[in-house]
Amino acid sequence: SVPSPSGSVPGAAAPFRPIFNDFGPPSMGYVQAMKPPGSQGSQSTYTDLLSVIEEMGKEIRPTYAGSKSAMERLKRGIIHARALVRECLAETERNART
């Protein structure tokens, strides 16, 4: 059997799995198609980033009020924004080399 994350429950068979990860671009509740490199400019990625940040701003107050669903949406938004920032940085580096 696999030990539990706390280590205090003998016989627990559920392995620890993180709720969130950084593999691939997460979404704010909608599925976004992956675009091939060069299909749209960095303006589109930057615009996507701004819209994700704007959506995240709407979740701040409900999160402070104790809304668990708003907190989960905010977490997904942060992960999505991180992925978009990485895309923007990669695009900037590609443009700097040319």
mmCIF file of C-alpha atoms in Angstrom:
data_model
loop_
_atom_site.group_PDB
_atom_site.id
_atom_site.type_symbol
_atom_site.label_atom_id
_atom_site.label_comp_id
_atom_site.label_asym_id
_atom_site.label_seq_id
_atom_site.Cartn_x
_atom_site.Cartn_y
_atom_site.Cartn_z
ATOM 1 C CA SER A 1 0.000 0.000 0.000
ATOM 2 C CA VAL A 2 1.053 3.611 -0.630
ATOM 3 C CA PRO A 3 1.511 5.770 2.470
ATOM 4 C CA SER A 4 -0.859 8.681 2.832
ATOM 5 C CA PRO A 5 0.510 12.242 2.534
ATOM 6 C CA SER A 6 0.147 12.702 6.279
ATOM 7 C CA GLY A 7 1.759 9.348 7.028
ATOM 8 C CA SER A 8 -0.631 8.739 9.925
ATOM 9 C CA VAL A 9 -3.295 6.642 8.219
ATOM 10 C CA PRO A 10 -2.099 3.076 7.716
ATOM 11 C CA GLY A 11 -3.522 1.216 4.747
ATOM 12 C CA ALA A 12 -4.465 4.344 2.776
ATOM 13 C CA ALA A 13 -4.083 3.388 -0.880
ATOM 14 C CA ALA A 14 -4.600 6.803 -2.503
ATOM 15 C CA PRO A 15 -1.325 8.315 -3.747
ATOM 16 C CA PHE A 16 -0.823 12.047 -3.367
ATOM 17 C CA ARG A 17 -1.711 13.973 -6.508
ATOM 18 C CA PRO A 18 -1.559 17.775 -6.727
ATOM 19 C CA ILE A 19 -4.787 19.501 -7.710
ATOM 20 C CA PHE A 20 -3.047 21.909 -10.085
ATOM 21 C CA ASN A 21 -0.032 21.572 -12.344
ATOM 22 C CA ASP A 22 1.863 23.621 -14.893
ATOM 23 C CA PHE A 23 1.531 21.160 -17.774
ATOM 24 C CA GLY A 24 -0.201 22.887 -20.648
ATOM 25 C CA PRO A 25 -2.311 26.023 -20.682
ATOM 26 C CA PRO A 26 -5.151 25.876 -18.149
ATOM 27 C CA SER A 27 -8.375 27.698 -18.878
ATOM 28 C CA MET A 28 -10.830 29.798 -16.911
ATOM 29 C CA GLY A 29 -13.661 27.329 -17.477
ATOM 30 C CA TYR A 30 -13.478 27.248 -21.253
ATOM 31 C CA VAL A 31 -11.349 25.223 -23.630
ATOM 32 C CA GLN A 32 -8.895 27.222 -25.671
ATOM 33 C CA ALA A 33 -7.437 25.721 -28.827
ATOM 34 C CA MET A 34 -3.663 25.566 -28.975
ATOM 35 C CA LYS A 35 -2.370 27.779 -31.750
ATOM 36 C CA PRO A 36 0.718 26.756 -33.696
ATOM 37 C CA PRO A 37 3.738 29.079 -33.318
ATOM 38 C CA GLY A 38 3.585 32.023 -35.672
ATOM 39 C CA SER A 39 -0.123 31.641 -36.452
ATOM 40 C CA GLN A 40 -1.025 34.739 -34.429
ATOM 41 C CA GLY A 41 1.258 37.444 -33.146
ATOM 42 C CA SER A 42 2.250 38.203 -29.594
ATOM 43 C CA GLN A 43 -0.505 40.841 -29.503
ATOM 44 C CA SER A 44 -3.065 38.039 -29.344
ATOM 45 C CA THR A 45 -1.242 36.308 -26.456
ATOM 46 C CA TYR A 46 -0.882 39.624 -24.656
ATOM 47 C CA THR A 47 -4.580 40.381 -25.214
ATOM 48 C CA ASP A 48 -5.461 36.914 -23.854
ATOM 49 C CA LEU A 49 -3.299 37.622 -20.803
ATOM 50 C CA LEU A 50 -5.043 40.944 -20.176
ATOM 51 C CA SER A 51 -8.470 39.309 -20.398
ATOM 52 C CA VAL A 52 -7.447 36.527 -17.986
ATOM 53 C CA ILE A 53 -6.158 39.129 -15.512
ATOM 54 C CA GLU A 54 -9.405 41.065 -15.859
ATOM 55 C CA GLU A 55 -11.426 37.914 -15.133
ATOM 56 C CA MET A 56 -9.217 37.161 -12.130
ATOM 57 C CA GLY A 57 -9.976 40.600 -10.727
ATOM 58 C CA LYS A 58 -13.663 39.708 -10.563
ATOM 59 C CA GLU A 59 -12.872 36.755 -8.279
ATOM 60 C CA ILE A 60 -10.934 38.690 -5.616
ATOM 61 C CA ARG A 61 -13.843 40.015 -3.553
ATOM 62 C CA PRO A 62 -15.836 36.730 -3.513
ATOM 63 C CA THR A 63 -12.627 34.942 -2.480
ATOM 64 C CA TYR A 64 -12.234 37.263 0.508
ATOM 65 C CA ALA A 65 -15.898 36.620 1.342
ATOM 66 C CA GLY A 66 -15.120 32.896 1.567
ATOM 67 C CA SER A 67 -16.362 31.586 -1.779
ATOM 68 C CA LYS A 68 -14.576 28.313 -2.460
ATOM 69 C CA SER A 69 -15.648 28.251 -6.117
ATOM 70 C CA ALA A 70 -14.269 31.777 -6.630
ATOM 71 C CA MET A 71 -11.032 30.668 -4.985
ATOM 72 C CA GLU A 72 -10.746 27.718 -7.379
ATOM 73 C CA ARG A 73 -11.442 29.972 -10.390
ATOM 74 C CA LEU A 74 -8.802 32.400 -9.123
ATOM 75 C CA LYS A 75 -6.264 29.567 -8.793
ATOM 76 C CA ARG A 76 -7.010 28.400 -12.350
ATOM 77 C CA GLY A 77 -6.700 31.989 -13.551
ATOM 78 C CA ILE A 78 -3.291 32.377 -11.908
ATOM 79 C CA ILE A 79 -2.046 29.182 -13.528
ATOM 80 C CA HIS A 80 -3.436 30.248 -16.900
ATOM 81 C CA ALA A 81 -1.853 33.701 -16.563
ATOM 82 C CA ARG A 82 1.515 32.122 -15.731
ATOM 83 C CA ALA A 83 1.330 30.026 -18.900
ATOM 84 C CA LEU A 84 0.454 33.086 -20.985
ATOM 85 C CA VAL A 85 3.298 35.097 -19.429
ATOM 86 C CA ARG A 86 5.699 32.292 -20.412
ATOM 87 C CA GLU A 87 4.332 32.435 -23.972
ATOM 88 C CA CYS A 88 4.760 36.219 -24.076
ATOM 89 C CA LEU A 89 8.336 35.962 -22.786
ATOM 90 C CA ALA A 90 9.183 33.272 -25.336
ATOM 91 C CA GLU A 91 7.731 35.427 -28.113
ATOM 92 C CA THR A 92 9.730 38.425 -26.892
ATOM 93 C CA GLU A 93 12.950 36.400 -26.848
ATOM 94 C CA ARG A 94 12.266 35.077 -30.369
ATOM 95 C CA ASN A 95 11.677 38.623 -31.626
ATOM 96 C CA ALA A 96 14.830 39.898 -29.906
ATOM 97 C CA ARG A 97 16.965 37.303 -31.731
ATOM 98 C CA THR A 98 15.739 38.362 -35.186
#
